[in-house]
GROMACS .gro file of C-alpha atoms in nm:
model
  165
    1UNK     CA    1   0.254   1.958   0.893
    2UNK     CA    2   0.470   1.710   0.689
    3UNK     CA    3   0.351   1.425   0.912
    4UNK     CA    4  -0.013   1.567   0.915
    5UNK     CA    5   0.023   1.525   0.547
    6UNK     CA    6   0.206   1.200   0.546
    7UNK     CA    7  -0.097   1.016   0.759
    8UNK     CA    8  -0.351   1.201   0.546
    9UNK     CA    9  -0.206   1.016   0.260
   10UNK     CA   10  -0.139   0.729   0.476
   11UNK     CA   11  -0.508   0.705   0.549
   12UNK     CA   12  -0.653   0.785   0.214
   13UNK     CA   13  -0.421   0.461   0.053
   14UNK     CA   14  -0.572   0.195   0.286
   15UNK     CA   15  -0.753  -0.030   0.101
   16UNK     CA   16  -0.946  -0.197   0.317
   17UNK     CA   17  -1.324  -0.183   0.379
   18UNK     CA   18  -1.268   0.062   0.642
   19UNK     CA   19  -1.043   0.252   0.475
   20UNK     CA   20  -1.212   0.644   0.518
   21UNK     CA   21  -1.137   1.009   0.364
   22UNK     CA   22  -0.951   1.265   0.612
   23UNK     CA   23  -1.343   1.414   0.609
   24UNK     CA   24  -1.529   1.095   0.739
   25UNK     CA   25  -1.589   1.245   1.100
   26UNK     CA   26  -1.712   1.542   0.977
   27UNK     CA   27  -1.881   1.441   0.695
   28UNK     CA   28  -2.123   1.182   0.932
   29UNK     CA   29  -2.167   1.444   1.185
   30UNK     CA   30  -2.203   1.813   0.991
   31UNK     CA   31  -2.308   1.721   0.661
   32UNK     CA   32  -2.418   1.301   0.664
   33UNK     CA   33  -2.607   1.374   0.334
   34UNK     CA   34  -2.337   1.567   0.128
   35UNK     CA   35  -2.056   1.371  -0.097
   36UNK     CA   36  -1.824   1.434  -0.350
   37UNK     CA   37  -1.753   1.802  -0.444
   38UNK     CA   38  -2.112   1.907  -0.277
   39UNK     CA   39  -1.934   1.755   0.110
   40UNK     CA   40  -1.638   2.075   0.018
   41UNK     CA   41  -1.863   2.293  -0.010
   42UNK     CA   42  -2.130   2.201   0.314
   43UNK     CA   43  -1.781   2.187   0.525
   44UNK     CA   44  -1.685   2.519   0.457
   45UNK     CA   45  -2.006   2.670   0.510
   46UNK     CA   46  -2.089   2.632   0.887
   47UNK     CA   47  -2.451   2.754   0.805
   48UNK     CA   48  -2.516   2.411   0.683
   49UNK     CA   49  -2.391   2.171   0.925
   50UNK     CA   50  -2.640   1.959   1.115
   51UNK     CA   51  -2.433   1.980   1.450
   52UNK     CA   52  -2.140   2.216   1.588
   53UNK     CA   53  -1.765   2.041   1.508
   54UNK     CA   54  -1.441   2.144   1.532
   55UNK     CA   55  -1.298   2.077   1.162
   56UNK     CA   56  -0.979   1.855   1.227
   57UNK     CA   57  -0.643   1.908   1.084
   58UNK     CA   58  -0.664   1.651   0.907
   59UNK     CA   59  -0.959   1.752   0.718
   60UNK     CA   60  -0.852   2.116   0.647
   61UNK     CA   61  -0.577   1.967   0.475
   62UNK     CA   62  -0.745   1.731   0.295
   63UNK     CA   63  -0.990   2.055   0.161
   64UNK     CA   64  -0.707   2.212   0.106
   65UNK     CA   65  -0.554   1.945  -0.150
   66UNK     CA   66  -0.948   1.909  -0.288
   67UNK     CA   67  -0.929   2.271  -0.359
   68UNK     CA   68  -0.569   2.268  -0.508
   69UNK     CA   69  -0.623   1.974  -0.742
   70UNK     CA   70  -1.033   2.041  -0.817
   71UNK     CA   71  -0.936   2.025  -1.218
   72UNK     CA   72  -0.717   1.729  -1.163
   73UNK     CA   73  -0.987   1.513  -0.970
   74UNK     CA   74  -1.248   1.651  -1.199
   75UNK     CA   75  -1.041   1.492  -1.512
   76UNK     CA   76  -0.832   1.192  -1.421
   77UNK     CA   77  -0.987   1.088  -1.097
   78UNK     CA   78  -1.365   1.085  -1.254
   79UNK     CA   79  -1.536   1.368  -1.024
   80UNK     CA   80  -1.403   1.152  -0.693
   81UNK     CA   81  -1.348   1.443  -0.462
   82UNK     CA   82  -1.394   1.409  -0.115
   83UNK     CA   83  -1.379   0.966  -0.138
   84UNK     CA   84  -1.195   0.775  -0.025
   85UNK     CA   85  -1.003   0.709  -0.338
   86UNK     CA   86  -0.927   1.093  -0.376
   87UNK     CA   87  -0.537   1.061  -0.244
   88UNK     CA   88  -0.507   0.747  -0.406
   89UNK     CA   89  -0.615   0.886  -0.752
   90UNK     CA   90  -0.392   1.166  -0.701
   91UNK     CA   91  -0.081   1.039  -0.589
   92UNK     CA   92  -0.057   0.695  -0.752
   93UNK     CA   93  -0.334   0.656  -1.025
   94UNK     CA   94  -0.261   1.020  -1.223
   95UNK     CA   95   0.108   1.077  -1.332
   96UNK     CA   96   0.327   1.343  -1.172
   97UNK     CA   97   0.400   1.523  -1.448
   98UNK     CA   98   0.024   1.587  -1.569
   99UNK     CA   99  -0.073   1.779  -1.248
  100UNK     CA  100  -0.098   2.167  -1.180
  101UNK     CA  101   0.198   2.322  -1.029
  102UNK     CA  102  -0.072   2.411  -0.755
  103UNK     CA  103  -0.202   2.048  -0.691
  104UNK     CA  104   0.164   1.877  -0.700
  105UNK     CA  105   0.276   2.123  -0.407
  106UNK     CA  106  -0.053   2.076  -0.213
  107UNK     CA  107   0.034   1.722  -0.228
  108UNK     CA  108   0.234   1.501   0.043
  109UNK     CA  109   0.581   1.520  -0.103
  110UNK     CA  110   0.751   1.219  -0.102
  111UNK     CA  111   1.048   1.094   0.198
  112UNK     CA  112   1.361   1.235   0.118
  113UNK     CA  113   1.602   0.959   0.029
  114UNK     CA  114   1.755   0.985   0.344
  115UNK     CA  115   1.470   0.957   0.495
  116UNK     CA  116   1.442   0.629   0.398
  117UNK     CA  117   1.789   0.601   0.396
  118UNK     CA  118   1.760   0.157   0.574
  119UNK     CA  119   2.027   0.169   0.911
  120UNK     CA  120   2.281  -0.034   0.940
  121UNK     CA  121   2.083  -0.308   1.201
  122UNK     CA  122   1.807  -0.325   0.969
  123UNK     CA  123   2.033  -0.390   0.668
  124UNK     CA  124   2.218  -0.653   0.898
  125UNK     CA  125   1.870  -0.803   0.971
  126UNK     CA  126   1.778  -0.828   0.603
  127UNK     CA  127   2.124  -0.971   0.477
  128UNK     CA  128   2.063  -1.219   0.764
  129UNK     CA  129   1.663  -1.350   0.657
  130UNK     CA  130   1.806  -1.328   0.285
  131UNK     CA  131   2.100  -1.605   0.366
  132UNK     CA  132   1.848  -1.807   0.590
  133UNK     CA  133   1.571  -1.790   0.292
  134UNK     CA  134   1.859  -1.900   0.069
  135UNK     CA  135   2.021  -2.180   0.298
  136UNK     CA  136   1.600  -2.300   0.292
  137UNK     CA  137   1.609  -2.324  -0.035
  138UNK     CA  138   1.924  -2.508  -0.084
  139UNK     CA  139   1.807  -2.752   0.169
  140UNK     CA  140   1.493  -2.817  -0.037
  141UNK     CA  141   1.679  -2.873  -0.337
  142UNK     CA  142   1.933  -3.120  -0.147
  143UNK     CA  143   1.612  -3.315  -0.036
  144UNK     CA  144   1.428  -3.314  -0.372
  145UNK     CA  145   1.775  -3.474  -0.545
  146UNK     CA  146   1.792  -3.683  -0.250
  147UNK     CA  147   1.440  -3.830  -0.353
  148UNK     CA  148   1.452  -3.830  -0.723
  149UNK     CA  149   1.706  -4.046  -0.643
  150UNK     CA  150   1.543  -4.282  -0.405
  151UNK     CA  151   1.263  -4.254  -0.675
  152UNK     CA  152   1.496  -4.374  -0.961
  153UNK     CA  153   1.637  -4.653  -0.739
  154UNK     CA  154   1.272  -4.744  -0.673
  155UNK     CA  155   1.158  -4.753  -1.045
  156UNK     CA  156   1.470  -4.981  -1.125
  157UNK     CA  157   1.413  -5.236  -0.800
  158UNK     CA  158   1.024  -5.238  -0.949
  159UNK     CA  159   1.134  -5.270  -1.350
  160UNK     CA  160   1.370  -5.528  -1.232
  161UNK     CA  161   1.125  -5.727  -1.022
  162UNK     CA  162   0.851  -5.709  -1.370
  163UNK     CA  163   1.112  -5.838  -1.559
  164UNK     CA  164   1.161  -6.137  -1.351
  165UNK     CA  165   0.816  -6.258  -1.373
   0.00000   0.00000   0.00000
């Protein structure tokens, strides 16, 4: 369920044109005219669907945080239930601490630090592009010396040649 959760979330934060609600699917095939808090309440009422569906996971769970956190998108995330912005809103526009006990556990929690605890390959790997990046750099400042100087030696050679007309 965590992963469900995770690629809800996952989902709901691309922002990209194409970027779509957990609910897109069923919202274009059992309720194409419904949106915001008025698409909630056509997909839980199979009487109003326009075509039989099987509600996905996905979109159960994504009712389900709708439902939890109704007075939280209603105030901080302007009425924008069931968009595309809904987990967005939630999870990274509102702050943490001003959400209902109910909405914060309805949300996807966060990876456990050791979850994203980096392995030791990928921290070798990093550590490696991090001294290439820097030897780049120091190369580019070696060359840029390297032609102030030629520069200087230039200027002089073409002050020296004015002078002796």
């Amino acid at each position: 369920m965590r992963k469900t959760l995770s690629a809800v979330l996952a989902a709901a934060s691309l922002k990209v044109a194409s970027a779509v609600h957990a609910c897109d699917a069923e919202q274009g095939a059992l309720c194409p005219a419904e949106a915001g808090a008025a698409l909630g309440t056509c997909l839980k009422d199979p009487s109003k669907w326009e075509s039989k569906m099987e509600i996905s996971a996905a979109c159960k769970e994504f009712m389900a945080i709708n439902d939890a956190c109704a007075a939280e998108i209603e105030g901080s995330c302007s009425g924008m239930a069931y968009s595309d912005d809904t987990m967005v809103c939630l999870t990274q526009w509102t702050a943490q601490d001003t959400l209902s006990a109910g909405c914060a556990a309805a949300l996807p929690k966060k990876e456990d630090k050791e979850d994203a605890a980096v392995d030791a390959e990928k921290k070798a790997w990093r550590e490696k592009r991090k001294k290439a990046r820097k030897d780049a750099q120091d190369m580019m400042e070696k060359e840029k010396k390297k032609d102030e100087k030629k520069e200087k030696k230039r200027r002089r050679k073409a002050k020296k040649s004015s002078d002796d007309l």
